Amino acid sequence: LKRATPSGSLLPPRHAHMECVVCSETVALPAKFEAPCTAGCGRICHLQCAHRWSVTRDSTEASAGGMRMIDCPCGAGVFAPPCAVCERQIVPPESSRPTCREPCGRVLAHSICLVAVQRFRAQRCCGLCSKPWVE
């Protein structure tokens, strides 16, 4: 049984065993804390695997403002984390920041979305560690 996303694509059931496309290890966290395919095909990559790839500079990789993205095998998307505020995926040239401090720091949001949260004086907590977001 598969569920449909707002865009109409199908995703595996919520409790299905999912593996990271990069390291082939089990993805234990919900997709909103990892880097799912931007095309919504249901494939996923660990946020840490995507981050390691993005910060590894390569002189032949100059697209996306110098940031490297991992192409999904579906051919229609890349692996990118969703914004904790607007839920759209964070892809270059958009900048992002963690919503909370280390040791967590794994939940990301667009920088502009975090500015909006601060301007509205909204108070939110991290979905993983439950600590208040960074001001």
mmCIF file of C-alpha atoms in Angstrom:
data_model
loop_
_atom_site.group_PDB
_atom_site.id
_atom_site.type_symbol
_atom_site.label_atom_id
_atom_site.label_comp_id
_atom_site.label_asym_id
_atom_site.label_seq_id
_atom_site.Cartn_x
_atom_site.Cartn_y
_atom_site.Cartn_z
ATOM 1 C CA LEU A 1 0.000 0.000 0.000
ATOM 2 C CA LYS A 2 1.424 3.390 -0.962
ATOM 3 C CA ARG A 3 0.324 6.889 -0.014
ATOM 4 C CA ALA A 4 0.175 9.879 -2.337
ATOM 5 C CA THR A 5 2.033 13.142 -1.772
ATOM 6 C CA PRO A 6 0.436 16.528 -2.530
ATOM 7 C CA SER A 7 2.140 16.433 -5.930
ATOM 8 C CA GLY A 8 0.458 13.096 -6.674
ATOM 9 C CA SER A 9 3.588 10.923 -6.543
ATOM 10 C CA LEU A 10 3.530 7.763 -4.465
ATOM 11 C CA LEU A 11 5.636 7.148 -1.377
ATOM 12 C CA PRO A 12 6.185 3.882 0.468
ATOM 13 C CA PRO A 13 4.175 3.273 3.675
ATOM 14 C CA ARG A 14 5.409 5.228 6.702
ATOM 15 C CA HIS A 15 6.794 2.156 8.459
ATOM 16 C CA ALA A 16 8.495 0.633 5.425
ATOM 17 C CA HIS A 17 12.175 -0.231 5.702
ATOM 18 C CA MET A 18 14.077 2.482 3.840
ATOM 19 C CA GLU A 19 17.766 2.570 2.953
ATOM 20 C CA CYS A 20 19.990 5.543 2.241
ATOM 21 C CA VAL A 21 20.761 5.666 -1.475
ATOM 22 C CA VAL A 22 24.371 6.655 -0.736
ATOM 23 C CA CYS A 23 25.507 4.375 2.111
ATOM 24 C CA SER A 24 22.797 1.652 1.883
ATOM 25 C CA GLU A 25 22.246 1.783 5.657
ATOM 26 C CA THR A 26 18.792 1.917 7.236
ATOM 27 C CA VAL A 27 17.177 5.346 7.532
ATOM 28 C CA ALA A 28 15.771 5.333 11.070
ATOM 29 C CA LEU A 29 14.477 8.915 11.290
ATOM 30 C CA PRO A 30 11.403 10.285 9.512
ATOM 31 C CA ALA A 31 12.081 11.785 6.069
ATOM 32 C CA LYS A 32 11.555 15.330 7.395
ATOM 33 C CA PHE A 33 14.826 14.935 9.330
ATOM 34 C CA GLU A 34 16.796 13.491 6.400
ATOM 35 C CA ALA A 35 17.239 14.404 2.697
ATOM 36 C CA PRO A 36 14.444 12.957 0.534
ATOM 37 C CA CYS A 37 14.337 13.241 -3.259
ATOM 38 C CA THR A 38 13.033 16.628 -4.413
ATOM 39 C CA ALA A 39 10.913 14.880 -7.058
ATOM 40 C CA GLY A 40 9.033 12.921 -4.381
ATOM 41 C CA CYS A 41 9.881 9.485 -5.765
ATOM 42 C CA GLY A 42 10.218 7.999 -2.260
ATOM 43 C CA ARG A 43 14.000 7.532 -2.250
ATOM 44 C CA ILE A 44 15.946 9.070 0.604
ATOM 45 C CA CYS A 45 19.495 9.905 1.659
ATOM 46 C CA HIS A 46 20.808 10.455 5.174
ATOM 47 C CA LEU A 47 21.223 14.165 5.870
ATOM 48 C CA GLN A 48 24.806 13.480 6.959
ATOM 49 C CA CYS A 49 25.603 11.648 3.685
ATOM 50 C CA ALA A 50 24.163 14.526 1.646
ATOM 51 C CA HIS A 51 26.078 17.058 3.764
ATOM 52 C CA ARG A 52 29.388 15.199 3.397
ATOM 53 C CA TRP A 53 28.891 15.157 -0.371
ATOM 54 C CA SER A 54 27.908 18.844 -0.557
ATOM 55 C CA VAL A 55 30.955 20.131 1.309
ATOM 56 C CA THR A 56 33.445 17.999 -0.642
ATOM 57 C CA ARG A 57 34.704 20.499 -3.202
ATOM 58 C CA ASP A 58 35.569 19.346 -6.681
ATOM 59 C CA SER A 59 36.964 21.625 -9.381
ATOM 60 C CA THR A 60 34.720 19.965 -11.990
ATOM 61 C CA GLU A 61 31.573 20.631 -9.946
ATOM 62 C CA ALA A 62 30.810 24.330 -10.321
ATOM 63 C CA SER A 63 27.029 24.162 -10.765
ATOM 64 C CA ALA A 64 24.608 25.048 -7.950
ATOM 65 C CA GLY A 65 26.780 27.895 -6.714
ATOM 66 C CA GLY A 66 29.656 25.568 -5.918
ATOM 67 C CA MET A 67 27.502 23.326 -3.746
ATOM 68 C CA ARG A 68 27.374 19.701 -4.812
ATOM 69 C CA MET A 69 24.024 17.918 -4.839
ATOM 70 C CA ILE A 70 23.429 14.175 -5.132
ATOM 71 C CA ASP A 71 21.248 13.270 -8.106
ATOM 72 C CA CYS A 72 18.485 10.782 -7.368
ATOM 73 C CA PRO A 73 18.461 7.596 -9.468
ATOM 74 C CA CYS A 74 14.902 8.518 -10.559
ATOM 75 C CA GLY A 75 16.529 11.176 -12.764
ATOM 76 C CA ALA A 76 14.066 13.909 -11.810
ATOM 77 C CA GLY A 77 15.363 15.152 -8.450
ATOM 78 C CA VAL A 78 18.231 15.613 -6.029
ATOM 79 C CA PHE A 79 18.499 14.776 -2.334
ATOM 80 C CA ALA A 80 17.805 17.847 -0.181
ATOM 81 C CA PRO A 81 16.501 18.371 3.367
ATOM 82 C CA PRO A 82 13.098 19.992 3.888
ATOM 83 C CA CYS A 83 12.822 23.339 5.669
ATOM 84 C CA ALA A 84 11.434 22.970 9.219
ATOM 85 C CA VAL A 85 9.318 26.114 8.711
ATOM 86 C CA CYS A 86 7.860 26.075 5.189
ATOM 87 C CA GLU A 87 8.506 22.362 4.450
ATOM 88 C CA ARG A 88 9.920 23.130 0.958
ATOM 89 C CA GLN A 89 13.230 21.439 0.254
ATOM 90 C CA ILE A 90 16.420 23.455 0.637
ATOM 91 C CA VAL A 91 18.296 23.574 -2.661
ATOM 92 C CA PRO A 92 20.918 26.039 -3.955
ATOM 93 C CA PRO A 93 21.142 28.959 -4.142
ATOM 94 C CA GLU A 94 18.945 29.093 -1.014
ATOM 95 C CA SER A 95 20.896 29.324 2.235
ATOM 96 C CA SER A 96 19.993 27.387 5.358
ATOM 97 C CA ARG A 97 20.848 27.194 9.047
ATOM 98 C CA PRO A 98 20.274 24.674 11.809
ATOM 99 C CA THR A 99 17.265 25.456 13.993
ATOM 100 C CA CYS A 100 19.020 24.451 17.221
ATOM 101 C CA ARG A 101 22.548 24.220 18.583
ATOM 102 C CA GLU A 102 24.911 21.272 18.866
ATOM 103 C CA PRO A 103 24.891 18.470 19.789
ATOM 104 C CA CYS A 104 21.678 18.220 17.737
ATOM 105 C CA GLY A 105 21.777 20.894 15.018
ATOM 106 C CA ARG A 106 20.319 18.403 12.505
ATOM 107 C CA VAL A 107 17.025 20.137 11.704
ATOM 108 C CA LEU A 108 17.462 22.803 9.028
ATOM 109 C CA ALA A 109 15.458 25.765 7.802
ATOM 110 C CA HIS A 110 15.859 28.367 5.067
ATOM 111 C CA SER A 111 17.697 31.382 6.494
ATOM 112 C CA ILE A 112 14.860 33.648 5.328
ATOM 113 C CA CYS A 113 12.277 31.425 7.066
ATOM 114 C CA LEU A 114 14.226 31.674 10.328
ATOM 115 C CA VAL A 115 14.277 35.472 9.960
ATOM 116 C CA ALA A 116 10.481 35.412 9.615
ATOM 117 C CA VAL A 117 10.151 33.235 12.740
ATOM 118 C CA GLN A 118 12.314 35.718 14.665
ATOM 119 C CA ARG A 119 10.424 38.772 13.386
ATOM 120 C CA PHE A 120 7.096 37.275 14.448
ATOM 121 C CA ARG A 121 8.719 36.324 17.780
ATOM 122 C CA ALA A 122 7.444 32.793 17.291
ATOM 123 C CA GLN A 123 8.796 30.216 19.711
ATOM 124 C CA ARG A 124 9.407 26.734 18.365
ATOM 125 C CA CYS A 125 11.280 23.670 19.546
ATOM 126 C CA CYS A 126 13.412 21.218 17.588
ATOM 127 C CA GLY A 127 11.506 18.160 16.411
ATOM 128 C CA LEU A 128 14.416 15.897 17.338
ATOM 129 C CA CYS A 129 15.912 17.213 20.603
ATOM 130 C CA SER A 130 12.948 19.346 21.811
ATOM 131 C CA LYS A 131 15.249 22.289 22.620
ATOM 132 C CA PRO A 132 14.147 25.844 21.701
ATOM 133 C CA TRP A 133 15.248 27.116 18.323
ATOM 134 C CA VAL A 134 18.294 29.372 18.099
ATOM 135 C CA GLU A 135 17.468 33.070 18.319
#
